[in-house]
């Protein structure tokens, strides 16, 4: 983790500072809200640093969870629900909670409920600043400005809700163990629910929307008022631990407000009744598509989704004699490409179609096209030839004909670009072509922008 920050500072110290400052600002505001202000600085720094480390645990859990979700989800809607609520939200909030519990529960510094708020917020913001540095270095100043008022406050809000319930659990520990366990359970589940809803709304609306902004503003307001409510209360919250009094439930209204706005936002997202896949086309020039009809029958393909390893093994004979070498300024993102490929097959299975087989030779062609669209974002190649001519330059013995090509740029993950393709009739028809038997997806990063190419063939 030290090397991560050193590398970030060496790459772009200004952007790194811009990425860190919003989290630091919120930490200072939360710390100053503590009327006692007696937390040792060294202990708070430890919590921040452990929050930084918790990102590594979350990444591992998300990678495992994403693979599991692609095997059980039968539609894009189901995938988004499982991925954002059970994988992303639980992985990130669970990692934060695990660190928080290990470091602070038995600490002699933990004397009152508001301490729980401070601790959880500092762990969450340690996580947030690490995530923010990665995003800002990847996507630039615009992303830094946007995340400073969206993602960073969202992490802080989830930490505040977690801390209020976590502090209540600590206060009940000596006098009602069942209630203590119940509040500990809530301190994980409720922030995870808010976190999942935040990501899910962004994914379903394909970006920022009025619904998202209303949801976020009310959630941030509820977290802010919760801190104010707890900091203004006296009595047993700020004395040594004693038997809980009536005020132990203080702040419930604002937690309920957060839950209410989350439920209402999710309801509005699906009212009136909506289909899982939006018919709206992605905005131009973010995507472009091309089809090439064919009456020929495709070769038989297995019905199961091929993993990267098994697909490479089954189509080893189709690998081009010489692999395409990307320029030094381009970064290959094969894991993202393979996730997008899995989503293609998930969509096909939901329509009763056979799964496509990953072809490594076709992947070389997709890499060529991905690099080409960084220079000319069109379905024609930079030299003026049709995009299907790439198969002549990099022959694939197992592939007889290209049926379609989908290209996109600017989408930040496989789910987002898949949503865009499935929301456009031309791109969707390519993915769901009943004659297709092979496919490959390429994803590359250049100048902070992700470029995507899907090649579908028989």
GROMACS .gro file of C-alpha atoms in nm:
model
  458
    1UNK     CA    1   0.000   0.000   0.000
    2UNK     CA    2   0.288   0.236   0.070
    3UNK     CA    3   0.417   0.167  -0.281
    4UNK     CA    4   0.073   0.249  -0.423
    5UNK     CA    5   0.077   0.601  -0.278
    6UNK     CA    6   0.444   0.658  -0.363
    7UNK     CA    7   0.373   0.555  -0.721
    8UNK     CA    8   0.064   0.778  -0.733
    9UNK     CA    9   0.262   1.076  -0.607
   10UNK     CA   10   0.537   1.014  -0.858
   11UNK     CA   11   0.289   0.982  -1.146
   12UNK     CA   12   0.088   1.297  -1.071
   13UNK     CA   13   0.129   1.457  -0.728
   14UNK     CA   14  -0.129   1.727  -0.799
   15UNK     CA   15  -0.406   1.483  -0.899
   16UNK     CA   16  -0.316   1.258  -0.606
   17UNK     CA   17  -0.355   1.550  -0.365
   18UNK     CA   18  -0.686   1.649  -0.525
   19UNK     CA   19  -0.808   1.290  -0.484
   20UNK     CA   20  -0.712   1.273  -0.115
   21UNK     CA   21  -0.832   1.616   0.001
   22UNK     CA   22  -1.212   1.553   0.002
   23UNK     CA   23  -1.172   1.254   0.235
   24UNK     CA   24  -0.934   1.445   0.463
   25UNK     CA   25  -1.177   1.739   0.476
   26UNK     CA   26  -1.463   1.513   0.588
   27UNK     CA   27  -1.241   1.342   0.848
   28UNK     CA   28  -1.160   1.680   1.003
   29UNK     CA   29  -1.529   1.782   1.007
   30UNK     CA   30  -1.633   1.456   1.173
   31UNK     CA   31  -1.353   1.472   1.427
   32UNK     CA   32  -1.447   1.827   1.523
   33UNK     CA   33  -1.809   1.718   1.568
   34UNK     CA   34  -1.698   1.507   1.866
   35UNK     CA   35  -1.769   1.726   2.170
   36UNK     CA   36  -1.511   1.537   2.375
   37UNK     CA   37  -1.240   1.535   2.109
   38UNK     CA   38  -1.024   1.302   2.317
   39UNK     CA   39  -0.936   1.040   2.056
   40UNK     CA   40  -0.560   0.974   2.029
   41UNK     CA   41  -0.433   1.093   1.692
   42UNK     CA   42  -0.222   0.778   1.653
   43UNK     CA   43  -0.531   0.559   1.692
   44UNK     CA   44  -0.722   0.756   1.428
   45UNK     CA   45  -0.428   0.731   1.188
   46UNK     CA   46  -0.426   0.355   1.243
   47UNK     CA   47  -0.796   0.340   1.153
   48UNK     CA   48  -0.734   0.538   0.834
   49UNK     CA   49  -0.446   0.315   0.735
   50UNK     CA   50  -0.646   0.000   0.801
   51UNK     CA   51  -0.924   0.145   0.588
   52UNK     CA   52  -0.669   0.181   0.310
   53UNK     CA   53  -0.568  -0.183   0.352
   54UNK     CA   54  -0.934  -0.296   0.352
   55UNK     CA   55  -0.954  -0.203  -0.018
   56UNK     CA   56  -0.729  -0.498  -0.102
   57UNK     CA   57  -0.962  -0.738   0.081
   58UNK     CA   58  -1.263  -0.587  -0.096
   59UNK     CA   59  -1.101  -0.626  -0.439
   60UNK     CA   60  -1.038  -0.998  -0.379
   61UNK     CA   61  -1.394  -1.055  -0.259
   62UNK     CA   62  -1.540  -0.864  -0.554
   63UNK     CA   63  -1.338  -1.064  -0.807
   64UNK     CA   64  -1.460  -1.391  -0.655
   65UNK     CA   65  -1.817  -1.266  -0.625
   66UNK     CA   66  -1.832  -1.138  -0.983
   67UNK     CA   67  -1.733  -1.480  -1.116
   68UNK     CA   68  -2.004  -1.649  -0.905
   69UNK     CA   69  -2.272  -1.402  -1.010
   70UNK     CA   70  -2.211  -1.460  -1.382
   71UNK     CA   71  -2.283  -1.832  -1.330
   72UNK     CA   72  -2.624  -1.783  -1.164
   73UNK     CA   73  -2.766  -1.461  -1.314
   74UNK     CA   74  -3.014  -1.520  -1.596
   75UNK     CA   75  -3.073  -1.156  -1.696
   76UNK     CA   76  -2.893  -0.824  -1.682
   77UNK     CA   77  -3.132  -0.700  -1.412
   78UNK     CA   78  -3.064  -1.004  -1.197
   79UNK     CA   79  -2.690  -0.961  -1.253
   80UNK     CA   80  -2.702  -0.596  -1.142
   81UNK     CA   81  -2.904  -0.677  -0.829
   82UNK     CA   82  -2.673  -0.959  -0.724
   83UNK     CA   83  -2.354  -0.779  -0.822
   84UNK     CA   84  -2.419  -0.439  -0.665
   85UNK     CA   85  -2.607  -0.546  -0.350
   86UNK     CA   86  -2.443  -0.879  -0.264
   87UNK     CA   87  -2.099  -0.852  -0.420
   88UNK     CA   88  -1.985  -0.489  -0.428
   89UNK     CA   89  -2.180  -0.357  -0.127
   90UNK     CA   90  -2.114  -0.651   0.103
   91UNK     CA   91  -1.751  -0.684  -0.005
   92UNK     CA   92  -1.671  -0.317   0.058
   93UNK     CA   93  -1.885  -0.256   0.368
   94UNK     CA   94  -1.795  -0.601   0.501
   95UNK     CA   95  -1.423  -0.530   0.461
   96UNK     CA   96  -1.463  -0.198   0.643
   97UNK     CA   97  -1.665  -0.361   0.922
   98UNK     CA   98  -1.413  -0.643   0.962
   99UNK     CA   99  -1.129  -0.391   1.006
  100UNK     CA  100  -1.338  -0.171   1.236
  101UNK     CA  101  -1.434  -0.462   1.460
  102UNK     CA  102  -1.081  -0.600   1.482
  103UNK     CA  103  -0.918  -0.268   1.564
  104UNK     CA  104  -1.168  -0.078   1.780
  105UNK     CA  105  -1.413  -0.306   1.960
  106UNK     CA  106  -1.190  -0.382   2.257
  107UNK     CA  107  -0.996  -0.055   2.247
  108UNK     CA  108  -0.985   0.137   2.579
  109UNK     CA  109  -1.047   0.451   2.372
  110UNK     CA  110  -1.396   0.329   2.277
  111UNK     CA  111  -1.604   0.486   2.555
  112UNK     CA  112  -1.923   0.619   2.399
  113UNK     CA  113  -2.153   0.582   2.103
  114UNK     CA  114  -2.015   0.878   1.912
  115UNK     CA  115  -1.671   0.715   1.922
  116UNK     CA  116  -1.821   0.442   1.703
  117UNK     CA  117  -1.927   0.706   1.450
  118UNK     CA  118  -1.577   0.855   1.439
  119UNK     CA  119  -1.408   0.516   1.407
  120UNK     CA  120  -1.635   0.384   1.132
  121UNK     CA  121  -1.619   0.710   0.937
  122UNK     CA  122  -1.238   0.715   0.949
  123UNK     CA  123  -1.214   0.355   0.826
  124UNK     CA  124  -1.464   0.428   0.548
  125UNK     CA  125  -1.283   0.743   0.440
  126UNK     CA  126  -0.949   0.560   0.442
  127UNK     CA  127  -1.109   0.316   0.199
  128UNK     CA  128  -1.263   0.602  -0.001
  129UNK     CA  129  -0.942   0.801  -0.048
  130UNK     CA  130  -0.759   0.493  -0.177
  131UNK     CA  131  -1.035   0.415  -0.425
  132UNK     CA  132  -1.051   0.781  -0.523
  133UNK     CA  133  -0.680   0.805  -0.597
  134UNK     CA  134  -0.709   0.509  -0.836
  135UNK     CA  135  -1.011   0.655  -1.017
  136UNK     CA  136  -0.875   1.009  -1.040
  137UNK     CA  137  -0.535   0.901  -1.176
  138UNK     CA  138  -0.718   0.688  -1.431
  139UNK     CA  139  -0.984   0.937  -1.544
  140UNK     CA  140  -0.855   1.283  -1.451
  141UNK     CA  141  -0.972   1.608  -1.294
  142UNK     CA  142  -1.335   1.583  -1.406
  143UNK     CA  143  -1.374   1.257  -1.218
  144UNK     CA  144  -1.204   1.412  -0.912
  145UNK     CA  145  -1.457   1.696  -0.904
  146UNK     CA  146  -1.755   1.465  -0.951
  147UNK     CA  147  -1.648   1.206  -0.694
  148UNK     CA  148  -1.572   1.481  -0.439
  149UNK     CA  149  -1.947   1.547  -0.415
  150UNK     CA  150  -2.079   1.196  -0.480
  151UNK     CA  151  -1.867   0.888  -0.404
  152UNK     CA  152  -1.663   1.034  -0.117
  153UNK     CA  153  -1.967   1.165   0.078
  154UNK     CA  154  -2.141   0.834   0.005
  155UNK     CA  155  -1.860   0.636   0.170
  156UNK     CA  156  -1.863   0.881   0.462
  157UNK     CA  157  -2.242   0.848   0.499
  158UNK     CA  158  -2.226   0.469   0.503
  159UNK     CA  159  -1.952   0.498   0.767
  160UNK     CA  160  -2.166   0.730   0.979
  161UNK     CA  161  -2.468   0.498   0.967
  162UNK     CA  162  -2.241   0.203   1.043
  163UNK     CA  163  -2.079   0.386   1.335
  164UNK     CA  164  -2.406   0.493   1.496
  165UNK     CA  165  -2.534   0.135   1.502
  166UNK     CA  166  -2.192  -0.003   1.593
  167UNK     CA  167  -2.170   0.236   1.888
  168UNK     CA  168  -2.516   0.130   2.001
  169UNK     CA  169  -2.407  -0.233   1.985
  170UNK     CA  170  -2.108  -0.152   2.205
  171UNK     CA  171  -2.325   0.027   2.458
  172UNK     CA  172  -2.558  -0.271   2.485
  173UNK     CA  173  -2.270  -0.518   2.514
  174UNK     CA  174  -2.267  -0.548   2.893
  175UNK     CA  175  -2.641  -0.542   2.952
  176UNK     CA  176  -2.816  -0.715   2.663
  177UNK     CA  177  -2.594  -0.931   2.447
  178UNK     CA  178  -2.872  -1.024   2.206
  179UNK     CA  179  -2.944  -0.659   2.135
  180UNK     CA  180  -2.573  -0.594   2.098
  181UNK     CA  181  -2.546  -0.868   1.834
  182UNK     CA  182  -2.858  -0.736   1.663
  183UNK     CA  183  -2.714  -0.385   1.634
  184UNK     CA  184  -2.382  -0.523   1.512
  185UNK     CA  185  -2.574  -0.706   1.241
  186UNK     CA  186  -2.756  -0.385   1.148
  187UNK     CA  187  -2.428  -0.192   1.142
  188UNK     CA  188  -2.321  -0.409   0.847
  189UNK     CA  189  -2.650  -0.471   0.667
  190UNK     CA  190  -2.792  -0.116   0.662
  191UNK     CA  191  -2.479   0.055   0.521
  192UNK     CA  192  -2.446  -0.229   0.269
  193UNK     CA  193  -2.808  -0.172   0.163
  194UNK     CA  194  -2.747   0.201   0.113
  195UNK     CA  195  -2.420   0.131  -0.071
  196UNK     CA  196  -2.581  -0.127  -0.299
  197UNK     CA  197  -2.871   0.106  -0.381
  198UNK     CA  198  -2.628   0.388  -0.465
  199UNK     CA  199  -2.437   0.175  -0.716
  200UNK     CA  200  -2.749   0.002  -0.848
  201UNK     CA  201  -2.930   0.329  -0.925
  202UNK     CA  202  -2.624   0.460  -1.114
  203UNK     CA  203  -2.601   0.133  -1.311
  204UNK     CA  204  -2.970   0.112  -1.397
  205UNK     CA  205  -2.989   0.477  -1.501
  206UNK     CA  206  -2.658   0.441  -1.691
  207UNK     CA  207  -2.499   0.731  -1.509
  208UNK     CA  208  -2.611   1.032  -1.311
  209UNK     CA  209  -2.980   1.123  -1.310
  210UNK     CA  210  -3.229   1.337  -1.120
  211UNK     CA  211  -3.340   1.031  -0.923
  212UNK     CA  212  -2.980   0.960  -0.825
  213UNK     CA  213  -2.913   1.319  -0.715
  214UNK     CA  214  -3.230   1.334  -0.502
  215UNK     CA  215  -3.145   0.999  -0.344
  216UNK     CA  216  -2.784   1.103  -0.277
  217UNK     CA  217  -2.871   1.446  -0.134
  218UNK     CA  218  -3.132   1.306   0.107
  219UNK     CA  219  -2.897   1.025   0.214
  220UNK     CA  220  -2.612   1.270   0.276
  221UNK     CA  221  -2.851   1.502   0.464
  222UNK     CA  222  -2.966   1.213   0.686
  223UNK     CA  223  -2.604   1.123   0.768
  224UNK     CA  224  -2.519   1.488   0.845
  225UNK     CA  225  -2.822   1.527   1.075
  226UNK     CA  226  -2.740   1.197   1.243
  227UNK     CA  227  -2.397   1.329   1.342
  228UNK     CA  228  -2.551   1.652   1.468
  229UNK     CA  229  -2.816   1.466   1.663
  230UNK     CA  230  -2.566   1.238   1.835
  231UNK     CA  231  -2.315   1.514   1.907
  232UNK     CA  232  -2.579   1.732   2.073
  233UNK     CA  233  -2.696   1.456   2.307
  234UNK     CA  234  -2.543   1.430   2.649
  235UNK     CA  235  -2.581   1.188   2.935
  236UNK     CA  236  -2.468   0.834   2.896
  237UNK     CA  237  -2.332   0.888   2.543
  238UNK     CA  238  -2.040   1.088   2.676
  239UNK     CA  239  -1.991   0.943   3.021
  240UNK     CA  240  -1.820   0.616   3.100
  241UNK     CA  241  -2.012   0.316   2.976
  242UNK     CA  242  -2.321   0.274   3.188
  243UNK     CA  243  -2.655   0.101   3.159
  244UNK     CA  244  -2.828   0.224   2.842
  245UNK     CA  245  -3.096   0.482   2.895
  246UNK     CA  246  -3.376   0.610   2.676
  247UNK     CA  247  -3.137   0.805   2.455
  248UNK     CA  248  -2.970   0.496   2.320
  249UNK     CA  249  -3.211   0.504   2.030
  250UNK     CA  250  -3.115   0.863   1.940
  251UNK     CA  251  -3.067   0.910   1.567
  252UNK     CA  252  -3.313   0.639   1.467
  253UNK     CA  253  -3.520   0.893   1.276
  254UNK     CA  254  -3.232   0.979   1.044
  255UNK     CA  255  -3.140   0.615   0.989
  256UNK     CA  256  -3.507   0.552   0.906
  257UNK     CA  257  -3.500   0.855   0.672
  258UNK     CA  258  -3.203   0.706   0.488
  259UNK     CA  259  -3.383   0.372   0.458
  260UNK     CA  260  -3.702   0.543   0.339
  261UNK     CA  261  -3.536   0.746   0.063
  262UNK     CA  262  -3.352   0.432  -0.051
  263UNK     CA  263  -3.671   0.228  -0.075
  264UNK     CA  264  -3.862   0.509  -0.247
  265UNK     CA  265  -3.578   0.558  -0.498
  266UNK     CA  266  -3.571   0.187  -0.581
  267UNK     CA  267  -3.950   0.189  -0.618
  268UNK     CA  268  -3.939   0.487  -0.855
  269UNK     CA  269  -3.667   0.314  -1.053
  270UNK     CA  270  -3.914   0.039  -1.150
  271UNK     CA  271  -4.240   0.235  -1.160
  272UNK     CA  272  -4.414   0.220  -1.393
  273UNK     CA  273  -4.316  -0.138  -1.472
  274UNK     CA  274  -3.986  -0.143  -1.659
  275UNK     CA  275  -3.813  -0.411  -1.859
  276UNK     CA  276  -3.481  -0.536  -1.737
  277UNK     CA  277  -3.310  -0.403  -2.048
  278UNK     CA  278  -3.372  -0.045  -2.154
  279UNK     CA  279  -3.463   0.003  -2.522
  280UNK     CA  280  -3.287   0.340  -2.531
  281UNK     CA  281  -2.980   0.353  -2.752
  282UNK     CA  282  -2.647   0.468  -2.604
  283UNK     CA  283  -2.566   0.827  -2.685
  284UNK     CA  284  -2.349   0.882  -2.990
  285UNK     CA  285  -2.056   0.863  -3.039
  286UNK     CA  286  -2.011   0.639  -2.735
  287UNK     CA  287  -2.098   0.325  -2.932
  288UNK     CA  288  -2.116   0.211  -3.287
  289UNK     CA  289  -2.225  -0.121  -3.436
  290UNK     CA  290  -2.199  -0.319  -3.757
  291UNK     CA  291  -2.372  -0.631  -3.880
  292UNK     CA  292  -2.306  -0.861  -4.170
  293UNK     CA  293  -2.598  -1.096  -4.243
  294UNK     CA  294  -2.520  -1.450  -4.347
  295UNK     CA  295  -2.734  -1.749  -4.441
  296UNK     CA  296  -2.464  -2.001  -4.360
  297UNK     CA  297  -2.512  -2.235  -4.065
  298UNK     CA  298  -2.266  -2.198  -3.781
  299UNK     CA  299  -2.067  -2.483  -3.631
  300UNK     CA  300  -2.202  -2.643  -3.317
  301UNK     CA  301  -2.095  -2.472  -2.991
  302UNK     CA  302  -2.099  -2.596  -2.632
  303UNK     CA  303  -2.390  -2.477  -2.419
  304UNK     CA  304  -2.181  -2.388  -2.115
  305UNK     CA  305  -1.990  -2.065  -2.067
  306UNK     CA  306  -1.624  -2.125  -2.139
  307UNK     CA  307  -1.380  -1.983  -1.890
  308UNK     CA  308  -1.079  -1.793  -2.018
  309UNK     CA  309  -0.854  -2.092  -1.956
  310UNK     CA  310  -1.080  -2.359  -2.106
  311UNK     CA  311  -1.166  -2.141  -2.404
  312UNK     CA  312  -0.800  -2.082  -2.477
  313UNK     CA  313  -0.732  -2.454  -2.454
  314UNK     CA  314  -1.028  -2.554  -2.676
  315UNK     CA  315  -0.937  -2.306  -2.949
  316UNK     CA  316  -0.558  -2.320  -2.927
  317UNK     CA  317  -0.535  -2.424  -3.289
  318UNK     CA  318  -0.695  -2.095  -3.397
  319UNK     CA  319  -0.436  -1.867  -3.241
  320UNK     CA  320  -0.271  -1.651  -3.502
  321UNK     CA  321   0.084  -1.734  -3.583
  322UNK     CA  322   0.204  -1.397  -3.451
  323UNK     CA  323   0.032  -1.210  -3.168
  324UNK     CA  324  -0.052  -0.847  -3.215
  325UNK     CA  325   0.172  -0.616  -3.013
  326UNK     CA  326  -0.005  -0.317  -2.860
  327UNK     CA  327   0.179   0.017  -2.856
  328UNK     CA  328   0.349   0.112  -2.531
  329UNK     CA  329   0.090   0.385  -2.468
  330UNK     CA  330  -0.192   0.128  -2.455
  331UNK     CA  331  -0.273  -0.102  -2.160
  332UNK     CA  332  -0.448  -0.434  -2.223
  333UNK     CA  333  -0.741  -0.505  -1.984
  334UNK     CA  334  -0.813  -0.870  -2.055
  335UNK     CA  335  -0.991  -0.943  -1.725
  336UNK     CA  336  -1.247  -0.671  -1.804
  337UNK     CA  337  -1.285  -0.811  -2.154
  338UNK     CA  338  -1.350  -1.161  -2.022
  339UNK     CA  339  -1.614  -1.029  -1.783
  340UNK     CA  340  -1.787  -0.857  -2.074
  341UNK     CA  341  -1.767  -1.187  -2.267
  342UNK     CA  342  -1.932  -1.369  -1.975
  343UNK     CA  343  -2.213  -1.111  -1.978
  344UNK     CA  344  -2.266  -1.171  -2.350
  345UNK     CA  345  -2.318  -1.540  -2.283
  346UNK     CA  346  -2.543  -1.469  -1.988
  347UNK     CA  347  -2.764  -1.260  -2.218
  348UNK     CA  348  -2.768  -1.538  -2.479
  349UNK     CA  349  -2.863  -1.802  -2.222
  350UNK     CA  350  -3.152  -1.584  -2.103
  351UNK     CA  351  -3.284  -1.593  -2.463
  352UNK     CA  352  -3.240  -1.969  -2.498
  353UNK     CA  353  -2.934  -1.937  -2.725
  354UNK     CA  354  -2.616  -2.140  -2.705
  355UNK     CA  355  -2.311  -1.988  -2.543
  356UNK     CA  356  -2.033  -1.848  -2.758
  357UNK     CA  357  -1.684  -1.994  -2.744
  358UNK     CA  358  -1.390  -1.762  -2.678
  359UNK     CA  359  -1.142  -1.776  -2.966
  360UNK     CA  360  -0.791  -1.653  -2.893
  361UNK     CA  361  -0.717  -1.577  -3.257
  362UNK     CA  362  -1.032  -1.368  -3.276
  363UNK     CA  363  -0.915  -1.192  -2.961
  364UNK     CA  364  -0.602  -1.079  -3.147
  365UNK     CA  365  -0.829  -0.930  -3.413
  366UNK     CA  366  -1.034  -0.756  -3.144
  367UNK     CA  367  -0.715  -0.609  -2.995
  368UNK     CA  368  -0.618  -0.474  -3.336
  369UNK     CA  369  -0.959  -0.310  -3.376
  370UNK     CA  370  -0.951  -0.174  -3.019
  371UNK     CA  371  -0.624   0.004  -3.087
  372UNK     CA  372  -0.756   0.129  -3.422
  373UNK     CA  373  -1.066   0.290  -3.273
  374UNK     CA  374  -0.844   0.495  -3.042
  375UNK     CA  375  -0.729   0.669  -3.361
  376UNK     CA  376  -1.047   0.652  -3.569
  377UNK     CA  377  -1.369   0.572  -3.385
  378UNK     CA  378  -1.559   0.425  -3.677
  379UNK     CA  379  -1.649   0.083  -3.811
  380UNK     CA  380  -1.409   0.148  -4.100
  381UNK     CA  381  -1.041   0.097  -4.028
  382UNK     CA  382  -0.786   0.384  -4.035
  383UNK     CA  383  -0.662   0.268  -4.377
  384UNK     CA  384  -1.017   0.291  -4.518
  385UNK     CA  385  -1.087  -0.081  -4.537
  386UNK     CA  386  -1.396  -0.241  -4.385
  387UNK     CA  387  -1.348  -0.354  -4.024
  388UNK     CA  388  -1.415  -0.715  -4.125
  389UNK     CA  389  -1.089  -0.711  -4.320
  390UNK     CA  390  -0.906  -0.757  -3.989
  391UNK     CA  391  -0.973  -1.130  -4.028
  392UNK     CA  392  -0.761  -1.126  -4.344
  393UNK     CA  393  -0.468  -0.971  -4.159
  394UNK     CA  394  -0.495  -1.206  -3.860
  395UNK     CA  395  -0.651  -1.534  -3.984
  396UNK     CA  396  -0.837  -1.755  -3.737
  397UNK     CA  397  -0.860  -2.117  -3.859
  398UNK     CA  398  -1.163  -2.200  -3.645
  399UNK     CA  399  -1.356  -1.894  -3.765
  400UNK     CA  400  -1.516  -1.899  -4.108
  401UNK     CA  401  -1.679  -1.555  -4.109
  402UNK     CA  402  -1.727  -1.246  -3.896
  403UNK     CA  403  -2.094  -1.174  -3.831
  404UNK     CA  404  -2.078  -0.853  -3.633
  405UNK     CA  405  -1.868  -0.597  -3.452
  406UNK     CA  406  -1.965  -0.376  -3.155
  407UNK     CA  407  -1.739  -0.091  -3.049
  408UNK     CA  408  -1.761   0.151  -2.756
  409UNK     CA  409  -1.553   0.396  -2.558
  410UNK     CA  410  -1.577   0.569  -2.223
  411UNK     CA  411  -1.765   0.298  -2.032
  412UNK     CA  412  -1.584   0.226  -1.707
  413UNK     CA  413  -1.675  -0.139  -1.648
  414UNK     CA  414  -1.803  -0.447  -1.828
  415UNK     CA  415  -2.155  -0.414  -1.689
  416UNK     CA  416  -2.193  -0.056  -1.813
  417UNK     CA  417  -2.077  -0.129  -2.167
  418UNK     CA  418  -2.290  -0.445  -2.180
  419UNK     CA  419  -2.596  -0.243  -2.075
  420UNK     CA  420  -2.522   0.006  -2.353
  421UNK     CA  421  -2.486  -0.263  -2.618
  422UNK     CA  422  -2.801  -0.445  -2.508
  423UNK     CA  423  -2.994  -0.118  -2.508
  424UNK     CA  424  -2.917  -0.061  -2.878
  425UNK     CA  425  -3.105  -0.281  -3.130
  426UNK     CA  426  -2.811  -0.319  -3.370
  427UNK     CA  427  -2.558  -0.411  -3.104
  428UNK     CA  428  -2.807  -0.637  -2.928
  429UNK     CA  429  -2.877  -0.825  -3.252
  430UNK     CA  430  -2.505  -0.888  -3.293
  431UNK     CA  431  -2.477  -1.037  -2.944
  432UNK     CA  432  -2.792  -1.249  -2.987
  433UNK     CA  433  -2.715  -1.367  -3.342
  434UNK     CA  434  -2.837  -1.727  -3.353
  435UNK     CA  435  -2.576  -1.817  -3.619
  436UNK     CA  436  -2.282  -1.711  -3.401
  437UNK     CA  437  -2.054  -1.972  -3.247
  438UNK     CA  438  -1.740  -1.780  -3.155
  439UNK     CA  439  -1.663  -1.441  -3.005
  440UNK     CA  440  -1.392  -1.238  -2.838
  441UNK     CA  441  -1.391  -0.910  -2.651
  442UNK     CA  442  -1.100  -0.668  -2.625
  443UNK     CA  443  -1.069  -0.387  -2.374
  444UNK     CA  444  -0.776  -0.145  -2.369
  445UNK     CA  445  -0.691   0.169  -2.177
  446UNK     CA  446  -0.542   0.473  -2.348
  447UNK     CA  447  -0.516   0.827  -2.208
  448UNK     CA  448  -0.752   0.740  -1.924
  449UNK     CA  449  -1.028   0.609  -2.155
  450UNK     CA  450  -1.140   0.247  -2.193
  451UNK     CA  451  -1.207   0.124  -2.548
  452UNK     CA  452  -1.417  -0.188  -2.609
  453UNK     CA  453  -1.454  -0.416  -2.913
  454UNK     CA  454  -1.676  -0.723  -2.945
  455UNK     CA  455  -1.625  -0.949  -3.248
  456UNK     CA  456  -1.894  -1.212  -3.313
  457UNK     CA  457  -1.826  -1.488  -3.566
  458UNK     CA  458  -1.926  -1.830  -3.691
   0.00000   0.00000   0.00000
